[in-house]
Amino acid sequence: MSLKLSSRQQAQLGFLDTAFSKVQRVQSLIEKMATPSEAETATRSLARFVDEIKSGASGMGLSRVAESAANIGSIARRSGAIPEKLRSLREGLAGLKNNWEGARKAASTPEKESSEVE
């Protein structure tokens, strides 16, 4: 028995598969922010990456993923002490990963077909 996914679900899966490498890149940028000499560059790159994820997720109807990415972006753009910012970014990244996994599971589960009664 083959899975019958809608075209919307197939597009979402395609996006989520490509977004996974971006999520991993976000994680490495967050860890680079801990190095004082690379913090500024990593922060700018991080903001760009999460903006790409947010816009793509919004276009695919993945609102929770988009909200998580937007949250990370707003934290990255804030001023403040680096240790507190890193802690918040790591928590935001954990939320993004959880929402990504939930969206992946929802997109790979076939939708119930509506049976027409005549």
Coordinates of C-alpha atoms in Angstrom, one line a residue, residues 26 29-30 33 42-55 64-79 85 88-93 96:
V26 CA 21.7 27.7 12.5
L29 CA 26.1 29.7 14.0
I30 CA 24.7 29.8 17.5
M33 CA 28.5 33.2 18.6
A42 CA 27.7 34.8 13.2
T43 CA 24.8 36.9 14.5
R44 CA 24.3 38.5 11.1
S45 CA 24.4 35.2 9.3
L46 CA 22.1 33.6 11.8
A47 CA 19.5 36.4 11.3
R48 CA 19.6 35.8 7.5
F49 CA 19.3 32.1 7.8
V50 CA 16.3 32.2 10.1
D51 CA 14.7 34.8 7.9
E52 CA 15.0 32.4 4.9
I53 CA 13.5 29.6 7.0
K54 CA 10.7 31.8 8.2
S55 CA 9.7 33.1 4.7
R64 CA 4.7 27.0 13.8
V65 CA 8.0 26.5 12.1
A66 CA 7.8 30.1 10.8
E67 CA 7.0 31.4 14.3
S68 CA 9.9 29.6 15.8
A69 CA 12.3 31.0 13.2
A70 CA 10.9 34.5 13.7
N71 CA 11.5 34.1 17.5
I72 CA 15.1 33.1 16.9
G73 CA 15.6 36.0 14.5
S74 CA 14.2 38.5 17.0
I75 CA 16.5 37.2 19.8
A76 CA 19.5 37.3 17.5
R77 CA 18.9 41.0 16.7
R78 CA 18.5 42.1 20.3
S79 CA 21.3 43.7 22.1
K85 CA 21.4 35.6 24.3
S88 CA 17.7 32.0 24.6
L89 CA 18.9 31.1 21.2
R90 CA 19.5 27.5 22.2
E91 CA 16.1 27.3 23.7
G92 CA 14.6 28.7 20.5
L93 CA 16.6 26.3 18.4
L96 CA 12.4 25.0 16.1

